Short mmCIF file of C-alpha atoms in Angstrom, two decimals:
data_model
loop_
_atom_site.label_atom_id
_atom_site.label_comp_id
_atom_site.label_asym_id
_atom_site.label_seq_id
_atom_site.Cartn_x
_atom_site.Cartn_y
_atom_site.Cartn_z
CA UNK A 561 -89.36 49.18 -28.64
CA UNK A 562 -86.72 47.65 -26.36
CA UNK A 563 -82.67 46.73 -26.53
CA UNK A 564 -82.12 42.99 -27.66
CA UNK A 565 -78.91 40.65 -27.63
CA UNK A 566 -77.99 38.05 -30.49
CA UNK A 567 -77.67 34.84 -29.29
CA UNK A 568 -73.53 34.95 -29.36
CA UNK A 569 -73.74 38.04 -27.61
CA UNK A 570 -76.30 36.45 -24.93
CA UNK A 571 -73.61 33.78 -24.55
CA UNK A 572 -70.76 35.68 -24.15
CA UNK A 573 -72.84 38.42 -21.39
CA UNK A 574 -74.06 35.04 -19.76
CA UNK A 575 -70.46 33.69 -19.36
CA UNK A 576 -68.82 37.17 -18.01
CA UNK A 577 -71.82 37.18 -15.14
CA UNK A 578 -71.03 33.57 -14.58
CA UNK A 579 -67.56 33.91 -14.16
CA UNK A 580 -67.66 37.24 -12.12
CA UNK A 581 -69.72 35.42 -9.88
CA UNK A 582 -72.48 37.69 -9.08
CA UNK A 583 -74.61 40.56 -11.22
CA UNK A 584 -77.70 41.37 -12.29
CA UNK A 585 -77.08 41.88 -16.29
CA UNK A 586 -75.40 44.60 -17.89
CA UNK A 587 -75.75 48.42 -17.80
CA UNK A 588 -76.07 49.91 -21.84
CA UNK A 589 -75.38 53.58 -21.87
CA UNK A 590 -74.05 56.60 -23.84
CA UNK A 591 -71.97 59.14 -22.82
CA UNK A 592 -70.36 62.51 -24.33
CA UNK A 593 -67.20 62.26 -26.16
CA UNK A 594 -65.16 61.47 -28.93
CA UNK A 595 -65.06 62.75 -32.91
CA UNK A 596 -68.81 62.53 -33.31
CA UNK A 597 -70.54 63.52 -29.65
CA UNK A 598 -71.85 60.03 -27.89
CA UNK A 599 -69.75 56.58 -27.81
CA UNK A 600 -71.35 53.25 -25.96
CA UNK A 601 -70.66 52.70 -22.44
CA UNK A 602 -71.26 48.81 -20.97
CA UNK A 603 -70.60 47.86 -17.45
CA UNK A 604 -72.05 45.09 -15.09
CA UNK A 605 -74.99 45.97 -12.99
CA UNK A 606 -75.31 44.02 -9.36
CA UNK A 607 -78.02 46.17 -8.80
CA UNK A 608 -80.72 48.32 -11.18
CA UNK A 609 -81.81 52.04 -9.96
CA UNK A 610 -85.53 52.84 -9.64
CA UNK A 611 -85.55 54.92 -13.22
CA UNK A 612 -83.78 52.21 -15.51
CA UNK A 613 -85.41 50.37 -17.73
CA UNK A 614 -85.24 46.36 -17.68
CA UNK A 615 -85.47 44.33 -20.77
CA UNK A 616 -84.68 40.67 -20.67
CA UNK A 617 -83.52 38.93 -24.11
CA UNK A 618 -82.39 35.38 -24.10
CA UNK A 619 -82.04 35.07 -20.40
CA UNK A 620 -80.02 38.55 -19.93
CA UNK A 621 -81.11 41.51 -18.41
CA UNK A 622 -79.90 44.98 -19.92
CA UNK A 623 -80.60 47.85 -18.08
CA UNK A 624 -80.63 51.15 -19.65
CA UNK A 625 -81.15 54.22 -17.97
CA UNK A 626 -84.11 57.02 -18.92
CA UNK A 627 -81.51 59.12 -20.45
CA UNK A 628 -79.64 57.39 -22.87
CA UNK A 629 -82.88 55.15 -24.08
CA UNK A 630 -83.89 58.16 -26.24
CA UNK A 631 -80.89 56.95 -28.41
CA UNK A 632 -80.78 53.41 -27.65
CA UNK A 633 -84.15 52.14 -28.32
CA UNK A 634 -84.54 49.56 -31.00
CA UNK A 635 -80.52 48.80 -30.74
CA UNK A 636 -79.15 45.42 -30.85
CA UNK A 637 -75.97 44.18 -29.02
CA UNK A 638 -73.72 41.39 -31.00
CA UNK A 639 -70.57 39.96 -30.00
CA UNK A 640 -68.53 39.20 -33.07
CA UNK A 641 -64.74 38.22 -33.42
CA UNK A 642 -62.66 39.30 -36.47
CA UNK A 643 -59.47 37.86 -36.74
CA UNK A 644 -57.63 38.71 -33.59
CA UNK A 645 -60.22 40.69 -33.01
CA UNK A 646 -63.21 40.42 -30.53
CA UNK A 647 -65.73 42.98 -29.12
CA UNK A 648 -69.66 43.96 -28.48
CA UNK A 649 -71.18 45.65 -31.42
CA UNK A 650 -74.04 48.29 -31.40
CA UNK A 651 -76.44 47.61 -33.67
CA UNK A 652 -78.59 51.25 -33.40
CA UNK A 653 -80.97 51.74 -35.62
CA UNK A 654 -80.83 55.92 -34.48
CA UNK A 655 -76.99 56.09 -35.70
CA UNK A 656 -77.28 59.31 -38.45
CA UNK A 657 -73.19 58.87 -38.36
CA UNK A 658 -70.27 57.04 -37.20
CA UNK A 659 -66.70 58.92 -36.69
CA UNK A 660 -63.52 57.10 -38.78
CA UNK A 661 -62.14 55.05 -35.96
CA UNK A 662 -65.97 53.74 -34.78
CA UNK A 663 -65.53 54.89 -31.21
CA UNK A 664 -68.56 57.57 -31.60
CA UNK A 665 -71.68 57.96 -33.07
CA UNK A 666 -74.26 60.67 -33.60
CA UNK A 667 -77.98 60.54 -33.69
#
């Protein structure tokens, strides 16, 4: 399987790099916290390590390291605005739950 980008999301990844200048794509990760035990981490990457995985979607790389792709693969990343509203959304296919306030997830 792999991690994939909608096409707004693509846009919007495309335009950050562009206007930071520099980068490589965008690190996907999870890490321990919140209500329900792993939220979504997203950073820029200016440089991949030598155990991350590369997938390329639309022009962007993501990179995802060998620990969090046992509960990323298959996910999509959107960009969607709501209102006043604008963010990245997970699209994980390995979600079992989601805590009230959407800032965790369990698998």
């Amino acid at each position: 399987m792999a991690v994939t980008l909608t096409e707004t999301a693509a846009t919007r990844v495309s335009t950050f790099l562009a206007n930071r200048g520099k980068g490589l794509g965008v690190r996907l990760g999870v890490r321990t916290t919140g209500c329900s035990g792993l939220a979504y981490v997203l950073e820029f990457v200016d440089e991949a390590n030598p155990d991350d995985e590369v997938f390329e979607d639309r022009g962007v790389k993501v990179i995802v390291d060998q620990k969090s792709l046992v509960y990323l693969d298959g996910t999509e990343l959107d960009f969607v605005k709501e209102g006043l509203n604008e963010g990245f959304q997970f699209n994980n296919p390995n979600t079992k739950g989601e805590c009230g306030c959407g800032e965790s997830f369990t698998v």
